[in-house]
XYZ file of C-alpha atoms in Angstrom:
426
model
C -19.499 -19.065 -17.102
C -21.346 -16.295 -18.810
C -19.525 -12.885 -19.042
C -22.715 -10.905 -18.324
C -23.578 -13.137 -15.366
C -20.088 -12.698 -13.939
C -20.152 -8.948 -14.404
C -23.541 -8.731 -12.644
C -22.273 -10.859 -9.780
C -19.215 -8.633 -9.490
C -21.246 -5.434 -9.443
C -23.630 -6.795 -6.779
C -20.993 -8.212 -4.397
C -17.622 -6.578 -4.984
C -17.506 -3.368 -6.971
C -19.046 -1.122 -4.303
C -18.111 -3.374 -1.377
C -17.251 -1.670 1.916
C -16.053 -3.873 4.844
C -18.572 -4.092 7.646
C -15.641 -3.638 10.119
C -13.430 -0.862 8.829
C -9.720 -1.734 8.355
C -7.446 -0.873 11.285
C -6.935 2.833 11.700
C -9.411 3.822 9.031
C -12.661 5.760 8.875
C -15.502 5.181 6.319
C -17.521 8.281 5.400
C -20.484 8.215 3.043
C -21.572 10.839 0.601
C -24.748 9.419 -0.943
C -23.785 6.286 -2.800
C -20.096 7.053 -2.532
C -18.023 5.634 0.281
C -14.663 7.162 1.183
C -12.268 5.154 3.227
C -9.716 7.319 4.988
C -6.629 5.465 6.260
C -4.732 8.514 7.442
C -1.883 7.620 4.968
C -4.082 7.426 1.877
C -7.703 7.018 0.879
C -9.986 5.144 -1.529
C -13.398 5.666 -3.198
C -15.923 2.957 -3.884
C -19.485 3.199 -5.307
C -21.958 1.566 -7.608
C -23.265 3.383 -10.823
C -23.798 7.115 -10.046
C -26.576 9.404 -11.279
C -25.756 12.336 -13.578
C -27.600 14.807 -11.420
C -25.099 16.693 -9.164
C -22.209 14.505 -10.210
C -19.626 17.219 -10.702
C -20.232 18.668 -7.194
C -20.159 15.112 -5.798
C -16.715 14.534 -7.377
C -15.398 17.896 -6.085
C -16.636 17.115 -2.540
C -14.611 13.956 -2.545
C -11.558 15.781 -3.789
C -11.948 18.447 -1.063
C -12.380 15.816 1.601
C -9.084 14.135 0.754
C -7.240 17.456 0.344
C -8.502 18.536 3.806
C -6.915 15.419 5.315
C -3.750 15.592 3.228
C -4.354 12.107 1.904
C -3.466 10.834 -1.536
C -6.534 9.156 -3.029
C -7.319 6.406 -5.520
C -10.621 6.266 -7.414
C -11.246 3.261 -9.639
C -13.471 3.735 -12.759
C -14.938 0.651 -14.505
C -15.469 0.725 -18.209
C -18.986 -0.760 -18.028
C -20.093 1.631 -15.279
C -22.208 4.758 -15.577
C -21.904 7.610 -16.161
C -19.522 6.821 -18.950
C -17.739 10.134 -18.692
C -16.894 9.736 -14.924
C -13.174 9.666 -15.770
C -13.418 12.993 -17.512
C -15.234 14.496 -14.506
C -12.411 13.244 -12.261
C -9.752 14.776 -14.563
C -11.653 18.168 -14.309
C -11.520 17.911 -10.513
C -7.746 17.488 -10.403
C -7.315 13.741 -10.513
C -4.763 12.209 -12.882
C -5.297 8.927 -14.744
C -3.142 5.970 -13.769
C -2.998 2.407 -14.957
C -5.709 0.526 -16.953
C -6.201 -3.231 -16.404
C -8.641 -6.036 -17.088
C -10.873 -7.391 -14.452
C -10.957 -11.203 -14.783
C -13.129 -13.713 -12.964
C -12.938 -17.521 -12.711
C -14.941 -20.361 -11.183
C -12.451 -21.744 -8.722
C -13.445 -25.282 -9.433
C -12.690 -24.884 -13.078
C -9.239 -23.245 -12.736
C -6.691 -25.426 -14.538
C -2.938 -25.044 -14.283
C 0.113 -26.940 -15.234
C 3.737 -26.482 -14.284
C 6.463 -27.705 -11.938
C 9.251 -26.091 -10.008
C 12.823 -25.595 -11.262
C 15.607 -27.314 -9.342
C 16.529 -25.563 -6.177
C 13.303 -23.562 -5.960
C 10.923 -23.958 -3.027
C 7.468 -22.567 -2.267
C 6.921 -20.857 1.084
C 3.386 -20.126 2.144
C 2.630 -17.305 4.545
C 6.234 -16.263 4.718
C 6.342 -13.664 7.500
C 8.899 -11.446 5.735
C 7.067 -11.428 2.432
C 5.296 -8.017 3.002
C 8.647 -6.377 3.548
C 10.222 -8.195 0.530
C 7.450 -7.177 -1.876
C 6.504 -3.817 -0.360
C 8.032 -1.658 -3.113
C 6.306 -3.621 -5.966
C 3.146 -2.794 -7.767
C 0.774 -1.222 -8.242
C -1.435 -4.164 -7.319
C -5.140 -4.606 -6.818
C -4.447 -4.625 -3.076
C -0.975 -4.017 -1.640
C 0.144 -6.855 0.610
C 1.539 -4.303 3.069
C -1.834 -2.648 3.368
C -3.782 -5.897 3.605
C -1.572 -6.967 6.553
C -2.071 -3.556 8.118
C -5.822 -3.921 7.822
C -6.134 -6.288 10.697
C -4.474 -8.182 13.534
C -1.706 -10.548 12.550
C -2.012 -13.272 11.487
C -5.037 -12.591 9.349
C -6.941 -15.847 8.639
C -8.692 -14.568 5.419
C -5.300 -13.759 3.682
C -2.986 -16.277 2.235
C 0.483 -15.748 0.518
C 2.790 -17.973 -1.519
C 6.337 -17.212 -2.588
C 8.672 -18.993 -4.971
C 12.189 -18.692 -3.488
C 15.728 -19.751 -4.193
C 18.515 -19.113 -1.678
C 16.340 -16.729 0.327
C 15.479 -14.600 -2.715
C 11.907 -14.091 -3.913
C 11.525 -15.195 -7.574
C 7.727 -14.937 -7.698
C 4.928 -14.378 -5.196
C 1.261 -13.850 -4.874
C -1.448 -13.240 -2.307
C -5.254 -13.835 -2.172
C -7.904 -12.714 0.279
C -11.348 -14.050 1.078
C -13.865 -11.198 0.613
C -16.234 -11.450 3.566
C -19.971 -11.787 2.808
C -19.349 -12.526 -0.821
C -18.868 -15.568 -3.112
C -15.421 -14.196 -4.114
C -11.750 -14.465 -3.302
C -9.574 -11.780 -4.781
C -6.014 -12.059 -5.905
C -4.427 -8.949 -4.439
C -1.307 -9.130 -6.501
C 1.278 -11.361 -8.177
C 5.005 -10.760 -8.804
C 5.892 -12.682 -11.950
C 3.127 -14.773 -13.559
C 4.012 -18.213 -12.204
C 1.373 -20.988 -12.613
C 2.607 -22.750 -9.411
C 1.849 -19.666 -7.309
C -1.538 -19.100 -8.904
C -2.388 -22.782 -8.323
C -1.639 -22.564 -4.596
C -3.679 -19.371 -4.177
C -6.727 -20.765 -6.055
C -6.579 -24.118 -4.183
C -6.450 -22.360 -0.820
C -9.234 -19.970 -1.695
C -11.524 -22.800 -2.821
C -10.944 -24.971 0.400
C -8.957 -23.253 3.238
C -7.421 -25.859 5.600
C -8.722 -23.751 8.534
C -12.275 -25.179 9.139
C -13.381 -21.799 10.497
C -13.057 -20.316 7.058
C -15.575 -20.928 4.296
C -14.155 -21.496 0.819
C -15.243 -19.353 -2.083
C -16.812 -20.104 -5.419
C -15.263 -17.493 -7.600
C -11.868 -15.695 -7.753
C -11.149 -12.294 -9.290
C -8.055 -10.488 -10.333
C -6.937 -7.291 -12.011
C -4.203 -7.792 -14.543
C -2.609 -6.865 -17.872
C 0.219 -8.200 -20.009
C 1.766 -11.545 -19.114
C -0.264 -11.983 -15.894
C -3.493 -11.411 -17.803
C -2.403 -14.029 -20.356
C -1.659 -16.617 -17.510
C -5.086 -15.982 -15.976
C -6.834 -16.363 -19.300
C -5.051 -19.590 -20.014
C -6.159 -20.870 -16.576
C -9.798 -20.244 -17.235
C -10.372 -16.625 -16.150
C -12.787 -14.502 -18.190
C -12.178 -10.719 -18.685
C -15.441 -8.948 -17.740
C -14.467 -5.266 -17.961
C -11.568 -2.827 -17.742
C -10.731 -0.668 -14.749
C -8.694 2.553 -14.771
C -7.285 4.133 -11.650
C -7.422 7.908 -11.020
C -5.238 9.542 -8.465
C -5.227 12.728 -6.382
C -1.991 13.758 -4.658
C -1.709 16.312 -1.788
C 0.915 19.031 -1.998
C 2.623 17.891 1.222
C 3.871 14.371 2.028
C 1.115 12.286 3.781
C 1.514 10.627 7.174
C 3.809 7.590 7.120
C 1.608 5.385 9.327
C -2.078 4.949 9.918
C -3.509 6.458 13.165
C -3.773 2.848 14.566
C -1.242 0.099 13.673
C -1.629 -3.510 14.763
C 1.710 -4.723 16.065
C 3.144 -7.885 14.493
C 4.809 -10.783 16.191
C 8.336 -9.308 16.480
C 7.213 -6.016 17.875
C 4.687 -7.761 20.066
C 7.335 -9.981 21.610
C 9.828 -7.145 22.021
C 7.349 -4.893 23.896
C 6.036 -7.671 26.117
C 9.511 -8.910 26.921
C 10.520 -5.542 28.047
C 7.358 -5.056 30.038
C 7.824 -8.419 31.725
C 11.391 -7.409 32.681
C 10.880 -3.831 33.711
C 7.699 -4.392 35.659
C 8.352 -7.974 36.784
C 4.957 -8.926 35.487
C 3.511 -11.977 37.279
C 0.151 -12.834 35.717
C -2.351 -15.007 37.521
C -5.425 -14.724 39.675
C -3.618 -14.753 43.024
C -1.030 -12.229 41.951
C -2.073 -8.926 43.612
C -0.432 -6.725 42.566
C 0.744 -8.414 39.361
C 3.494 -5.909 38.639
C 6.311 -4.173 40.576
C 4.554 -0.881 40.627
C 7.001 2.078 39.949
C 7.867 4.563 42.628
C 5.911 7.241 40.710
C 2.554 5.311 40.685
C -0.803 5.335 42.280
C -3.241 2.439 42.344
C -6.914 2.690 42.921
C -9.529 -0.056 43.434
C -12.316 -0.004 40.897
C -15.153 -1.348 43.082
C -16.980 1.910 43.189
C -17.575 1.660 39.461
C -19.763 -1.398 39.970
C -22.349 0.805 41.579
C -21.976 3.599 39.038
C -22.571 1.351 36.062
C -21.421 2.051 32.508
C -21.706 5.786 33.074
C -18.969 5.682 35.797
C -16.809 3.417 33.594
C -17.129 5.832 30.743
C -15.953 8.693 33.055
C -12.854 6.599 34.045
C -12.148 6.122 30.257
C -12.440 9.858 29.611
C -10.192 10.836 32.444
C -7.473 8.356 31.344
C -7.770 9.264 27.648
C -7.569 13.019 28.450
C -4.445 12.299 30.572
C -2.699 10.225 27.994
C -3.473 12.864 25.241
C -2.055 15.651 27.470
C 1.128 13.836 28.459
C 2.303 12.336 25.126
C 4.577 14.446 23.011
C 3.560 15.785 19.615
C 3.778 12.920 17.172
C 4.421 10.336 19.898
C 2.542 7.122 19.834
C 1.181 4.810 22.554
C 0.957 1.076 22.961
C -2.275 -0.627 24.020
C -1.552 -4.204 25.222
C -4.129 -6.819 25.991
C -2.452 -9.835 27.593
C -2.217 -12.837 25.283
C -4.281 -10.991 22.552
C -3.294 -8.835 19.646
C -2.097 -5.313 20.530
C -1.759 -2.051 18.711
C 0.233 1.175 18.611
C -1.628 4.413 18.033
C -1.260 8.176 17.849
C -3.425 9.945 20.485
C -3.840 13.170 18.460
C -5.154 11.207 15.488
C -7.865 9.077 17.190
C -11.049 9.595 19.124
C -12.080 12.916 17.483
C -14.632 13.798 14.788
C -13.779 11.967 11.562
C -11.107 9.890 13.287
C -10.917 6.195 14.201
C -12.124 5.422 17.735
C -9.712 5.553 20.632
C -8.302 2.039 20.873
C -8.487 -0.310 23.823
C -9.780 0.342 27.312
C -8.392 1.507 30.660
C -11.070 -0.539 32.518
C -9.792 -4.159 32.835
C -12.767 -6.052 31.646
C -11.576 -9.668 31.874
C -7.845 -9.339 31.159
C -4.794 -7.257 31.892
C -5.057 -3.990 29.888
C -2.055 -1.698 29.508
C -1.453 1.729 27.999
C 2.217 2.643 27.814
C 4.513 4.985 25.922
C 7.303 3.437 23.801
C 9.918 4.596 26.320
C 7.847 3.153 29.261
C 7.881 6.454 31.114
C 4.125 6.611 31.779
C 0.980 4.559 31.294
C -1.728 2.553 33.025
C -2.082 -1.047 34.140
C -5.564 -2.550 34.644
C -5.765 -5.692 36.849
C -8.992 -7.666 36.172
C -8.929 -9.869 39.252
C -7.691 -7.327 41.764
C -10.163 -4.940 40.026
C -7.602 -2.139 40.200
C -5.989 0.470 37.978
C -2.401 1.491 38.378
C -1.363 4.906 36.884
C 2.398 5.525 36.566
C 4.593 8.374 35.436
C 4.973 11.754 37.075
C 3.396 13.809 34.333
C 0.365 11.476 34.002
C -0.195 11.470 37.787
C -0.056 15.243 37.845
C -2.629 15.385 35.107
C -5.236 12.920 36.368
C -4.648 11.769 40.003
C -7.063 14.307 41.492
C -9.854 13.366 39.077
C -9.327 9.651 39.549
C -9.423 10.050 43.391
C -12.654 11.984 43.150
C -14.155 9.278 41.006
C -12.704 6.173 42.633
C -12.164 7.212 46.244
C -9.251 6.535 48.560
C -6.004 5.527 46.955
C -5.107 1.843 47.476
C -1.356 1.890 46.925
C 1.241 4.585 46.275
C 4.591 3.534 44.872
C 3.535 -0.085 45.332
C 2.858 0.340 49.113
C -0.594 -0.232 50.676
C -2.043 2.931 52.121
C -5.742 2.927 51.695
C -8.858 0.949 50.944
C -7.315 -2.504 50.673
C -10.336 -4.063 52.333
C -12.086 -4.145 48.957
C -10.061 -7.075 47.711
C -9.545 -8.873 50.974
C -6.004 -7.946 51.735
């Protein structure tokens, strides 16, 4: 491969790349050629070469935007980029310089590695506990904890490998497929082990999952022993990259506004819901839960005549009620039966400059549930009964009147039929 050709390909496809679908809980805001990604817990800046005209004010605007949100920020500056004094401009705006590493690229078909495993050592791929085990390491090109947080679990475009002995991680690495590019990217490696690098590159070249397209090139950021390993395996250094950091005076939020729940939390929440509400899924099950004493259920048939405008009104009423009835700093679950769920903070979503409100109160094809972690209030949407159950005294006090005005006569109260049951044939 030619270094100039590799650098050009990197600039066109990766350097200023912004995901078409923002990572979970994030918001992307553009300022000219500059894209800021706000995660609620931190932020990043990406861009191509920038013009000199108005650059200082552009840099200060980004600094103010992160300061206004209380987010620490990372801004990467590439040695071959322009303007050449961008780093100095960042320092003048209050950023501090961090690490400097090489950016290296290889043709995946040409990566060559040798090496075996010591006695008693095993390789575990996609080890579920690996993000927790390596969370405090770094800095890496892309933190494994953050990559997992970016989307529902498991993420098909992310692969990990760990070298372990007696349950202890000796070395590890992870690689992601960069959508709409020819590249895979090594997010990070703990200890420069050829066996780990070999597994990551082989997977990136030809993932076993036929739904995933393999990549042609792989890139990494590295220095020291890891850079030496990559170079020996056929990687070419194409430029250097330096990180610049901006830190807020107060500690940032600990979690993103929206958090996809993993397997353990998913099972725990659903197991409790199944037990507490005696959930009985299936088309004939009407109702499908043991509706609490403090609950009201409405049929949603009237929304069919009102169209999307009426459905949006339902969503607004439920969203307003959930915002009003959750405590400051309290989160909510949104559950979609047999699909990935999430946990989110009502005060940090749905507003200007915030991620959209997750989920839906209207049961469009599946059981949809909003519920507080203590299960004291929430909603249950039944797709086949075409009904919405609202439970919890405070939530009912907040929205029962508005829902009755929109939906008409109450169908059940405390699980007992009292109203327009004729709509579903009971």
